mmCIF file of C-alpha atoms in Angstrom:
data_model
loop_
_atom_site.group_PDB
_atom_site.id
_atom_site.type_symbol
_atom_site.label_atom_id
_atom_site.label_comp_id
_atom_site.label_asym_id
_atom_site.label_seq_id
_atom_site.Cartn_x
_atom_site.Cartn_y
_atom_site.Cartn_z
ATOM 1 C CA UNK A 255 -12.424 94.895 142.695
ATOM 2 C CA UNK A 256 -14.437 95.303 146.162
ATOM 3 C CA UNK A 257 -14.327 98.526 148.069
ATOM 4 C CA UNK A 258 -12.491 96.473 150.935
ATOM 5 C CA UNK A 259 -9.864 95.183 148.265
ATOM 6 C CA UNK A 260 -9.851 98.302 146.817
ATOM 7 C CA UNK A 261 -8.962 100.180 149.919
ATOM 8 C CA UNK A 262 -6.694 97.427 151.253
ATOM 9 C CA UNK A 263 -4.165 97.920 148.072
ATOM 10 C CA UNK A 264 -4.597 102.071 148.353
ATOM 11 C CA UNK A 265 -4.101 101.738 152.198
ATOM 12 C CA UNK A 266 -0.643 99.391 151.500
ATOM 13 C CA UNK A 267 0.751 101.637 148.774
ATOM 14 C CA UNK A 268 -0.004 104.813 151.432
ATOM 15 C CA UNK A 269 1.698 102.690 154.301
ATOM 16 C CA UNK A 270 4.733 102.401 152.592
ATOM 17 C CA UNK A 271 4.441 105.983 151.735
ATOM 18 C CA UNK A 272 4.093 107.140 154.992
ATOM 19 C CA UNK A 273 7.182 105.033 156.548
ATOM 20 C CA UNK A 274 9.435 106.832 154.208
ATOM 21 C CA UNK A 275 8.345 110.731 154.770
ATOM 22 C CA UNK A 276 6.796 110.263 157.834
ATOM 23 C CA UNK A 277 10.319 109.671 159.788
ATOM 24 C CA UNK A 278 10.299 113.260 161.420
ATOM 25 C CA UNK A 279 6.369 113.751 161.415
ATOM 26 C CA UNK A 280 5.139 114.881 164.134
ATOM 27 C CA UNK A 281 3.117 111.841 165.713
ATOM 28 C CA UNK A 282 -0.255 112.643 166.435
ATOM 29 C CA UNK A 283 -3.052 111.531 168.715
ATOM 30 C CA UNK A 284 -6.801 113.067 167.072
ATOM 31 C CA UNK A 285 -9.672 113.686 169.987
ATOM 32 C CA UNK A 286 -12.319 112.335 168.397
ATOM 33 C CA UNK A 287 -16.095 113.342 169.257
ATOM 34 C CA UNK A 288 -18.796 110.246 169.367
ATOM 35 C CA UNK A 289 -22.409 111.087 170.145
ATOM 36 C CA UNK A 290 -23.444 107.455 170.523
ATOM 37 C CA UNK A 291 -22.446 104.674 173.425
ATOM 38 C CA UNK A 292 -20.477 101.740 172.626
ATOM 39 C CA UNK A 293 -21.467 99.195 170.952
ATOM 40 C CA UNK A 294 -23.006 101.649 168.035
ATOM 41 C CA UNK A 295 -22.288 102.119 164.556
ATOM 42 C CA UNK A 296 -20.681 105.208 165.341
ATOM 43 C CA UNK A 297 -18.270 103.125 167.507
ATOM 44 C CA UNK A 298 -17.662 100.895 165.049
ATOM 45 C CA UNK A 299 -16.938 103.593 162.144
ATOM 46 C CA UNK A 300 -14.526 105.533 165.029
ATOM 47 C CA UNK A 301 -12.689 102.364 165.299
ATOM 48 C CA UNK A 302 -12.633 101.148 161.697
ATOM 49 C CA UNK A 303 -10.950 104.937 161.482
ATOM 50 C CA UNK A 304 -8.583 104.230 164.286
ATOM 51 C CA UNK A 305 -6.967 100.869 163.453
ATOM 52 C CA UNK A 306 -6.880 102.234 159.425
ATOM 53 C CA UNK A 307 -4.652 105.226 160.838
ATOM 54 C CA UNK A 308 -2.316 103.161 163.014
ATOM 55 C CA UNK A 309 -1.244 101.051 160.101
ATOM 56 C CA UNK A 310 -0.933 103.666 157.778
ATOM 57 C CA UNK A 311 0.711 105.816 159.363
ATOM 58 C CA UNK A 312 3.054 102.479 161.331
ATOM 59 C CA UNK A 313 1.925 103.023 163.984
ATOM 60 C CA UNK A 314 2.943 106.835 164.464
ATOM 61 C CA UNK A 315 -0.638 108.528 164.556
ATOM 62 C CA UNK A 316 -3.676 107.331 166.386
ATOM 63 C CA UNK A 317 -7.199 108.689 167.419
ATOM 64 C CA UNK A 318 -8.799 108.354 170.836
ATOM 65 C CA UNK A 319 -12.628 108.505 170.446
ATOM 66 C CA UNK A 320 -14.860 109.944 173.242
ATOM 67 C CA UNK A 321 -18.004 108.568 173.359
ATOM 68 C CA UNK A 322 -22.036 109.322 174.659
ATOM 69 C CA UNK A 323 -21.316 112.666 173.951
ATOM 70 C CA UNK A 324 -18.406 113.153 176.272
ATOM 71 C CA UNK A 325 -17.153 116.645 174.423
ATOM 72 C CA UNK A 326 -20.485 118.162 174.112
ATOM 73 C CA UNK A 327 -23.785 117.848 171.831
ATOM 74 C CA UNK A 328 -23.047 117.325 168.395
ATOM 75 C CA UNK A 329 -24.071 120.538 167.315
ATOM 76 C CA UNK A 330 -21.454 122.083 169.640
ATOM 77 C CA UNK A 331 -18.506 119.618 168.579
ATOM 78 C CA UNK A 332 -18.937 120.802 164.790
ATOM 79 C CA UNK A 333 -18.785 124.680 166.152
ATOM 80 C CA UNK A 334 -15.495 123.318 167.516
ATOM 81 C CA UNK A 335 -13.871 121.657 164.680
ATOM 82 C CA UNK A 336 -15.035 124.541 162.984
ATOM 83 C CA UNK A 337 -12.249 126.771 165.096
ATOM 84 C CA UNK A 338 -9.958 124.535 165.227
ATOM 85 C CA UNK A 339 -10.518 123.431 169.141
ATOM 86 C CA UNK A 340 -11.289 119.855 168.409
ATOM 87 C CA UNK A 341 -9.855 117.501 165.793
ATOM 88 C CA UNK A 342 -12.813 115.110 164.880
ATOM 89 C CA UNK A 343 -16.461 114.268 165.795
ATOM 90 C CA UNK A 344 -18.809 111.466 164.356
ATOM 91 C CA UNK A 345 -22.001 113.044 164.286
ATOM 92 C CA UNK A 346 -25.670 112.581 162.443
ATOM 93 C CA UNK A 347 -25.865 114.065 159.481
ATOM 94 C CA UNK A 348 -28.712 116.317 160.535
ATOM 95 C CA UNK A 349 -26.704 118.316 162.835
ATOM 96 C CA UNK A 350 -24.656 119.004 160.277
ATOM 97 C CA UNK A 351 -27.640 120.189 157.803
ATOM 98 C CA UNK A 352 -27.427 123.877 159.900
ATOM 99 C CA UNK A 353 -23.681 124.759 159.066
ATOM 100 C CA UNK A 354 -24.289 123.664 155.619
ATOM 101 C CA UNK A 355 -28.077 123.034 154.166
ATOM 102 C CA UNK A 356 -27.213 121.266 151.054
ATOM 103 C CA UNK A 357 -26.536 118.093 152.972
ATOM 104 C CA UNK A 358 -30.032 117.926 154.219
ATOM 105 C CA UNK A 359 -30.736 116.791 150.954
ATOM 106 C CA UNK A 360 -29.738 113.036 153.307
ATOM 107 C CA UNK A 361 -32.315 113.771 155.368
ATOM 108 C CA UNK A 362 -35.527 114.208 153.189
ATOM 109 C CA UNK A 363 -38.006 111.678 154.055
ATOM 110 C CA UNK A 364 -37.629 108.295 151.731
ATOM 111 C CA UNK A 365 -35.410 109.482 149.402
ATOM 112 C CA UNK A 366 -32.675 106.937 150.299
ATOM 113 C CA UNK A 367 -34.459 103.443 150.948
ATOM 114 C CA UNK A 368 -31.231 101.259 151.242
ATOM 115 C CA UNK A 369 -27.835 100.649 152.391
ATOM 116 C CA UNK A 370 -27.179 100.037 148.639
ATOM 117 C CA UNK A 371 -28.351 103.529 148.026
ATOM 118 C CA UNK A 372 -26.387 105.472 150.908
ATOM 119 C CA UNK A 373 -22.932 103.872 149.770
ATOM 120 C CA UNK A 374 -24.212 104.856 146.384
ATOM 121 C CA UNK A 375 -24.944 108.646 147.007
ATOM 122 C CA UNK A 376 -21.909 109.094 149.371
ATOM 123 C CA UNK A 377 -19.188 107.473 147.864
ATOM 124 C CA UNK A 378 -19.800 109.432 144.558
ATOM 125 C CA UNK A 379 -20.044 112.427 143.225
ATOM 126 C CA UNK A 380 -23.018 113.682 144.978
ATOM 127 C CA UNK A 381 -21.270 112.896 148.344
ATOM 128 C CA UNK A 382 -17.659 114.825 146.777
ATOM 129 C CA UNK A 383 -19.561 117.664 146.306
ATOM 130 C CA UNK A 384 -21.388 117.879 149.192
ATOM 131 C CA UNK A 385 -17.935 117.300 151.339
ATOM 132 C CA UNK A 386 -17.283 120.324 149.680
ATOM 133 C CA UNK A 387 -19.985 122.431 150.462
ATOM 134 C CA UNK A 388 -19.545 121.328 153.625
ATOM 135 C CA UNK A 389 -16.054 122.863 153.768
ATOM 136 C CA UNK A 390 -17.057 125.898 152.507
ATOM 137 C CA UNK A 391 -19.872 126.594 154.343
ATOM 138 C CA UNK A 392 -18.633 124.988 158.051
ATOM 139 C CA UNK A 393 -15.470 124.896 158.258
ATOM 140 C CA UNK A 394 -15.169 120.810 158.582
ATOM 141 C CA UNK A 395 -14.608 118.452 155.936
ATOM 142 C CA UNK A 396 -16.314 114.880 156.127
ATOM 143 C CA UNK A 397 -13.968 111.952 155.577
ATOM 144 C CA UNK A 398 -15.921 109.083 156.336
ATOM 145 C CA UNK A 399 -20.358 107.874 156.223
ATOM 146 C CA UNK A 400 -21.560 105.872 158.867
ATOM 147 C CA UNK A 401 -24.308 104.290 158.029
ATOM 148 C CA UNK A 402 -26.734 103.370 160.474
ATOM 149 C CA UNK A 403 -29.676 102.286 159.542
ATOM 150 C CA UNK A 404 -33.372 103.649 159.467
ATOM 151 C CA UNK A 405 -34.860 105.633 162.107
ATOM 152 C CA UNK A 406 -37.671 103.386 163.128
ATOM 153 C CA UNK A 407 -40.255 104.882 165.518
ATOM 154 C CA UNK A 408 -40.111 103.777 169.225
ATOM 155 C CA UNK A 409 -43.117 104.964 171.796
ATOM 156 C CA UNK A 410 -43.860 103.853 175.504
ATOM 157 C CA UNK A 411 -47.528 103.663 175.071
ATOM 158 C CA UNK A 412 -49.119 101.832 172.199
ATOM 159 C CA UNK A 413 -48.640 99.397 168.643
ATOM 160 C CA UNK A 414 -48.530 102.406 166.115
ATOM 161 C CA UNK A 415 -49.324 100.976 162.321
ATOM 162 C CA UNK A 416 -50.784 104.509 161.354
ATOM 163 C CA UNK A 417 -50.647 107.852 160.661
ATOM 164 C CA UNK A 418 -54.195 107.941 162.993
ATOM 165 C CA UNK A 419 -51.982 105.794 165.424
ATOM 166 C CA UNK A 420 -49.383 108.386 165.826
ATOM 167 C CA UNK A 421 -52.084 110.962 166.816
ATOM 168 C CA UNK A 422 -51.430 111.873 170.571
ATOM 169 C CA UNK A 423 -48.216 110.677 171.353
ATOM 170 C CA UNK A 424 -45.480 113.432 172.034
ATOM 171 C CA UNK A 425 -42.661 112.529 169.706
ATOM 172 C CA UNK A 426 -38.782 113.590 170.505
ATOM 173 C CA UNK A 427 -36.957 114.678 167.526
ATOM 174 C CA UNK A 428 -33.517 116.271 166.813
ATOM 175 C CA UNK A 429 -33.765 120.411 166.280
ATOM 176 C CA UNK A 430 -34.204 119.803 162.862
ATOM 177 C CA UNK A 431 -36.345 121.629 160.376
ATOM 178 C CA UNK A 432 -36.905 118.896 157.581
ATOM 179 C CA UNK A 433 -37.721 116.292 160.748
ATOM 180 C CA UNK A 434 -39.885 118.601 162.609
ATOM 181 C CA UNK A 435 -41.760 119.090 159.468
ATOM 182 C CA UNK A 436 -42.323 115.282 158.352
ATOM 183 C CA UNK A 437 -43.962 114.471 161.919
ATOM 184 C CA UNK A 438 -46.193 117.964 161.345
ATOM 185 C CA UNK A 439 -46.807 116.265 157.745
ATOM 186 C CA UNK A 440 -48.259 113.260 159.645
ATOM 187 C CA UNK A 441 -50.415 115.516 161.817
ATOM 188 C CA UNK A 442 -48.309 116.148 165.234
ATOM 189 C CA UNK A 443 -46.221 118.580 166.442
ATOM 190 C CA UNK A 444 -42.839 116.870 167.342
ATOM 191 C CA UNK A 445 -40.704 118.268 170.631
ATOM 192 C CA UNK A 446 -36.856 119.396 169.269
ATOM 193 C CA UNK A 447 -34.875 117.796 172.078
ATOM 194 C CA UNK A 448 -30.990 117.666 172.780
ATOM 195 C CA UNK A 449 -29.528 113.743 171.821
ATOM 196 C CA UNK A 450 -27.835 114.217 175.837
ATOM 197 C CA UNK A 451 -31.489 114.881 177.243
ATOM 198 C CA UNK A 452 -33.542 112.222 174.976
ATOM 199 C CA UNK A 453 -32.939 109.183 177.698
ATOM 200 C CA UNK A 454 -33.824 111.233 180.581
ATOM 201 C CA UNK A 455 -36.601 112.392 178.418
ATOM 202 C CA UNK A 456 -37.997 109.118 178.057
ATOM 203 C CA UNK A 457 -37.784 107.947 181.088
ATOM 204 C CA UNK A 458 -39.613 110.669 182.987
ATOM 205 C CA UNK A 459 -42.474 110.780 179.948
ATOM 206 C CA UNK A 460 -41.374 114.230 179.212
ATOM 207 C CA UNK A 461 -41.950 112.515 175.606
ATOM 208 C CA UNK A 462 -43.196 109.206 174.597
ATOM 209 C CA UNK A 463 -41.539 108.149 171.787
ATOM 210 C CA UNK A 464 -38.636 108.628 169.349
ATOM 211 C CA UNK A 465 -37.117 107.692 165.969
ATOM 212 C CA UNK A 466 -33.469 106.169 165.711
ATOM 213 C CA UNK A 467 -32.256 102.698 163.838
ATOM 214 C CA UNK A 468 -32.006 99.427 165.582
ATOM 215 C CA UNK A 469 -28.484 99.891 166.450
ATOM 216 C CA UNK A 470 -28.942 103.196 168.410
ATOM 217 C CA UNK A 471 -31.679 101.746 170.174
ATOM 218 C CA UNK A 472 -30.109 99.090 171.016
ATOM 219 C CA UNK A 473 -26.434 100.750 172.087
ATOM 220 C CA UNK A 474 -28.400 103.909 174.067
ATOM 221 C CA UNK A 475 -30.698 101.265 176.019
ATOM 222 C CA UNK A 476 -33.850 102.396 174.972
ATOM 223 C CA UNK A 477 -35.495 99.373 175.317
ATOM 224 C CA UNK A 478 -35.088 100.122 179.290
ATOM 225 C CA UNK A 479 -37.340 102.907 178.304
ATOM 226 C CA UNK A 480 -39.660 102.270 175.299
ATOM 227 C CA UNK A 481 -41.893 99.313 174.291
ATOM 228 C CA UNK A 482 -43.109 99.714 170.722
ATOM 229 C CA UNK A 483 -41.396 99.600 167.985
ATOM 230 C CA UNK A 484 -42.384 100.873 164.309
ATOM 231 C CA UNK A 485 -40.674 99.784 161.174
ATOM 232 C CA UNK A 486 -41.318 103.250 159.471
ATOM 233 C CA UNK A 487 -38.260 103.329 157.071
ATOM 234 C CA UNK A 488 -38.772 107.874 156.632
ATOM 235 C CA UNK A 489 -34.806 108.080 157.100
ATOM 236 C CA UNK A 490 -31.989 106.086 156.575
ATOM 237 C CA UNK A 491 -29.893 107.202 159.304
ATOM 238 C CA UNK A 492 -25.928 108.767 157.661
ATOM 239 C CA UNK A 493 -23.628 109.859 159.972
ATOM 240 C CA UNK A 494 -20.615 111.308 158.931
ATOM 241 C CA UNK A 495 -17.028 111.356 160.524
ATOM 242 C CA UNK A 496 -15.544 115.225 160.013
ATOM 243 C CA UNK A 497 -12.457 116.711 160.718
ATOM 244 C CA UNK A 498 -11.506 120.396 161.761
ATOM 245 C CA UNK A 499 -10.746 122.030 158.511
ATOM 246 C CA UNK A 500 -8.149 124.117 159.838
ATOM 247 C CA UNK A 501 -6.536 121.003 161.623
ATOM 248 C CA UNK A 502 -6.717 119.090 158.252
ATOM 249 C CA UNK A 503 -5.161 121.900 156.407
ATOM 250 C CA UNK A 504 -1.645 121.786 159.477
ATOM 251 C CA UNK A 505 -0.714 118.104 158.321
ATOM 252 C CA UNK A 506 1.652 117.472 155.741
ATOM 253 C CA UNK A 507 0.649 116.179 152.412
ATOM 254 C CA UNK A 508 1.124 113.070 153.494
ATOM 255 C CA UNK A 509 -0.629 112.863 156.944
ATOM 256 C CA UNK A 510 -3.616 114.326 154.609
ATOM 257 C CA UNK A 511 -3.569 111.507 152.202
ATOM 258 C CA UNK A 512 -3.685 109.062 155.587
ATOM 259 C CA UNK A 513 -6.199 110.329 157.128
ATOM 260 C CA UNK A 514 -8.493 110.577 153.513
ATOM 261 C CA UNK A 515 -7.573 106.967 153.187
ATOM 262 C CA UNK A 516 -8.188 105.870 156.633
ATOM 263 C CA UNK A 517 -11.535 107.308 156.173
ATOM 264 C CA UNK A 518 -12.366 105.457 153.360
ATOM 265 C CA UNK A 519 -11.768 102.322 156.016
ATOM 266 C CA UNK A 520 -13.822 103.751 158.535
ATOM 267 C CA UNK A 521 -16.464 103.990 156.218
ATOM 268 C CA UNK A 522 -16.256 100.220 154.566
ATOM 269 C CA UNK A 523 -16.264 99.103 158.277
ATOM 270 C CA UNK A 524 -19.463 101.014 158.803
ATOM 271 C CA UNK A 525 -21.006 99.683 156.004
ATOM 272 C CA UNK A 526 -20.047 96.251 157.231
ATOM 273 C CA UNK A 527 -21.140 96.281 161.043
ATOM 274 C CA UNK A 528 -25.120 97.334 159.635
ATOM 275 C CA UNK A 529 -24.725 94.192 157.394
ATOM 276 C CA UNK A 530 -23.567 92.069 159.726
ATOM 277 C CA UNK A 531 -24.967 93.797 163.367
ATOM 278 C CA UNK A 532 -28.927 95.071 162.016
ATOM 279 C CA UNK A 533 -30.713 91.578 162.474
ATOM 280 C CA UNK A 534 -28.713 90.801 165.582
ATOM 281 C CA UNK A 535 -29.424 93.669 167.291
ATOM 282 C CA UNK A 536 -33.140 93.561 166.032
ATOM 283 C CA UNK A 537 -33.219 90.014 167.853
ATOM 284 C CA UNK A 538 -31.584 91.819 171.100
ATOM 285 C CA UNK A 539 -34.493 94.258 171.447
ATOM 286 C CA UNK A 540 -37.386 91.643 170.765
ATOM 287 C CA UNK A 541 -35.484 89.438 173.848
ATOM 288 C CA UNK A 542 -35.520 92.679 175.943
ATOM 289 C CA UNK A 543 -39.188 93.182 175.740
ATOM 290 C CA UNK A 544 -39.900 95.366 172.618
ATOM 291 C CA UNK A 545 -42.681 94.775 170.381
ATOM 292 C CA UNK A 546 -41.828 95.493 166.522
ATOM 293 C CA UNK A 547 -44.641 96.101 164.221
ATOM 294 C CA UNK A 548 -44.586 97.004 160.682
ATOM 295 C CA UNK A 549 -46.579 100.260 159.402
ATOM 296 C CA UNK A 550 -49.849 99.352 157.084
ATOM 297 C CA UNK A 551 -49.934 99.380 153.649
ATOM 298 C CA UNK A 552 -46.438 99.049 153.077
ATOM 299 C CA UNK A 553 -46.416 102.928 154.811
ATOM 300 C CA UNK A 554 -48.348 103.934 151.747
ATOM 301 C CA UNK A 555 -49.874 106.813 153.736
ATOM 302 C CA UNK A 556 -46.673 108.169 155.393
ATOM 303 C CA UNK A 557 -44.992 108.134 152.287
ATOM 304 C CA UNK A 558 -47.515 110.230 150.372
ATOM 305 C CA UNK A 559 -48.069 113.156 153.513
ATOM 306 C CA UNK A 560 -44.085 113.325 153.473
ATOM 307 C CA UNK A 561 -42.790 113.782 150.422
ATOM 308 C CA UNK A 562 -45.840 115.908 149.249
ATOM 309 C CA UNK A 563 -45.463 117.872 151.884
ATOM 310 C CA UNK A 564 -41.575 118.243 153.250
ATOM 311 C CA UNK A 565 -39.378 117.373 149.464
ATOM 312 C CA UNK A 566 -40.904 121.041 147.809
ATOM 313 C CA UNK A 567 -40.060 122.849 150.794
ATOM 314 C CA UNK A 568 -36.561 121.912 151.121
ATOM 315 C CA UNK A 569 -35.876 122.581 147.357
ATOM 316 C CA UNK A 570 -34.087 125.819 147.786
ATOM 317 C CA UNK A 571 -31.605 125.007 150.953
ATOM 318 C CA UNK A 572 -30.493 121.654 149.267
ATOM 319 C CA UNK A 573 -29.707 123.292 145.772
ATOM 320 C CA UNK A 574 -32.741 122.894 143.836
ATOM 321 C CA UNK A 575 -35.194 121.221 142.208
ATOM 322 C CA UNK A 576 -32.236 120.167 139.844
ATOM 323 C CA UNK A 577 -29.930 118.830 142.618
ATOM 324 C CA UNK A 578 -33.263 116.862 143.813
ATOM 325 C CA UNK A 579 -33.181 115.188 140.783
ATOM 326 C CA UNK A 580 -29.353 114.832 140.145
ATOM 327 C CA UNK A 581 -29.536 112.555 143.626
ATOM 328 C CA UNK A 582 -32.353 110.535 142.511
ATOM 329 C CA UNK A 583 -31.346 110.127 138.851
ATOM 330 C CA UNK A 584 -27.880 108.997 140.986
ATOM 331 C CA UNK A 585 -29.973 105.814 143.056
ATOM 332 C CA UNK A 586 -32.299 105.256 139.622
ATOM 333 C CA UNK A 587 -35.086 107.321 141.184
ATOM 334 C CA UNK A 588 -37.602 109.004 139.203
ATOM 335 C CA UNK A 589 -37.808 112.737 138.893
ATOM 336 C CA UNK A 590 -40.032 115.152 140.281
ATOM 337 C CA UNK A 591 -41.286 118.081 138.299
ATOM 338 C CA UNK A 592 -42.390 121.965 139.489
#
């Protein structure tokens, strides 16, 4: 059985559920945070999440997302599901990685290298237990992955194919310590920059370049912006859909069990729009002017600065050396020893 099918029979068994208890629920309308514009995969996981409620639930619940960071940045909107002031937000997972560190284990450099590899890590037990943790530690609970690609490297000035390449260019990245430290890895220092100030950023060459997947790129209008475009494959871009703790733990047993299951939607539809969307959208941006390139050497040399460099420091936040392996053993990865 497919994840579709498999969610398709859940979801019908929880519909019929929810028409019989739900018939003095409260009905419920979820804000929902999105930092990305339409047209994104974060769009299309907020509205995989919203049709999945409305038939569960017949029609009684519904979410309203707000997108290109409408409520705030997307460290701010987890501070506020946190407390309770905001239902939902669809967020990278590296803004996450402060309120809980164990999750930045998603954003080591090239330790996931697929889509098959994401759905692997974060619809199993590495991704239960790290939902947990995230509970725990922030107050939100994730019930969906978006997954959006890899972070290829855009710039405004020049073909980059190598590390040497990269050498001089001023590089936006999120305020992220395991990001910052892959570009120092590679020899530059990186500028942390808001996601709300990185267009504006680009456009008046505050920085030259950046790193997001095709499908940001491409729904943020970057292309107005950047020229070059370098397959570097460092991250594969997860971004999960949380919900406020505290509002999860108001709704009835029921509403709970929607909302988990409408999730589990929102994050087959993800997976679908990359498979479908990615070479599209690639296409869009070469029409628009961009130049794609692929690093040399199959990225031999960013690969070996990286992981030499950025995996050993990171042991201790993500759980150790042992959890390290745990999520590699999980995606039929090699270890790596003391």
């Amino acid at each position: 059985m497919t994840i579709i099918t498999r969610i398709t029979s859940v979801a019908a068994v929880a519909a019929a559920t929810a028409l019989l208890s739900f018939g003095t629920a409260e009905a419920k309308n979820f804000k929902v945070a999105v930092g990305d514009s339409g047209g994104s995969s974060q769009e299309a996981t907020g509205k995989g999440f919203v049709a999945a409620l409305e038939e569960l639930s017949g029609g009684k619940h519904t979410a309203t997302l707000f997108l290109n960071g409408q409520l705030g940045s997307e460290q701010d909107t987890v501070n506020e599901a946190a407390i309770g002031t905001l239902d939902m937000s669809i967020l990278a997972i590296n803004n996450v990685t402060p309120f809980s560190p164990t999750v930045g284990v998603f954003s080591l450099p090239y330790v996931i290298l697929s889509l098959e590899d994401a759905e692997k890590l974060t619809q199993g037990p590495i991704g239960a237990e790290l939902t947990e943790n995230t509970i725990n530690d922030a107050g939100v609970r994730i019930i969906a992955w978006t997954y959006t690609g890899f972070r290829v490297l855009t710039n405004s000035k020049k073909p980059v194919k190598s590390v040497a390449d990269l050498q001089g260019l001023v590089i936006r990245v999120p305020k992220n310590e395991i990001m910052i430290d892959t570009y120092k890895a590679w020899g530059i220092s990186p500028t942390p920059m808001a996601w709300s100030e990185t267009f504006a950023g680009l456009q008046t060459k505050v920085v030259d370049g950046q790193d997001n997947p095709y499908t940001t790129i491409n729904a943020m209008k970057f292309y107005e912006v950047q020229k070059y475009v370098t397959n570097i494959r460092y991250i594969f871009s997860i971004e999960p859909l949380i919900i406020s703790e505290q509002v999860f733990q108001e709704l009835s047993a029921e509403d709970q069990a929607i909302v988990l299951e409408a999730g589990k939607a929102a994050t087959a539809a993800s997976a679908q729009f990359l498979r479908e969307k990615e070479a599209e959208i690639k296409q869009i941006l070469i029409d628009e002017g961009m130049e794609i390139t692929d690093p040399e050497n199959n990225e031999e040399e960013f690969i070996k600065l990286a992981t030499e460099a950025v995996w050993p420091k990171f042991y201790d936040s993500i759980g150790g050396i042992e959890k390290m392996n745990a999520v590699l053993a999980e995606i039929g990865r090699d270890p790596v020893s003391e």
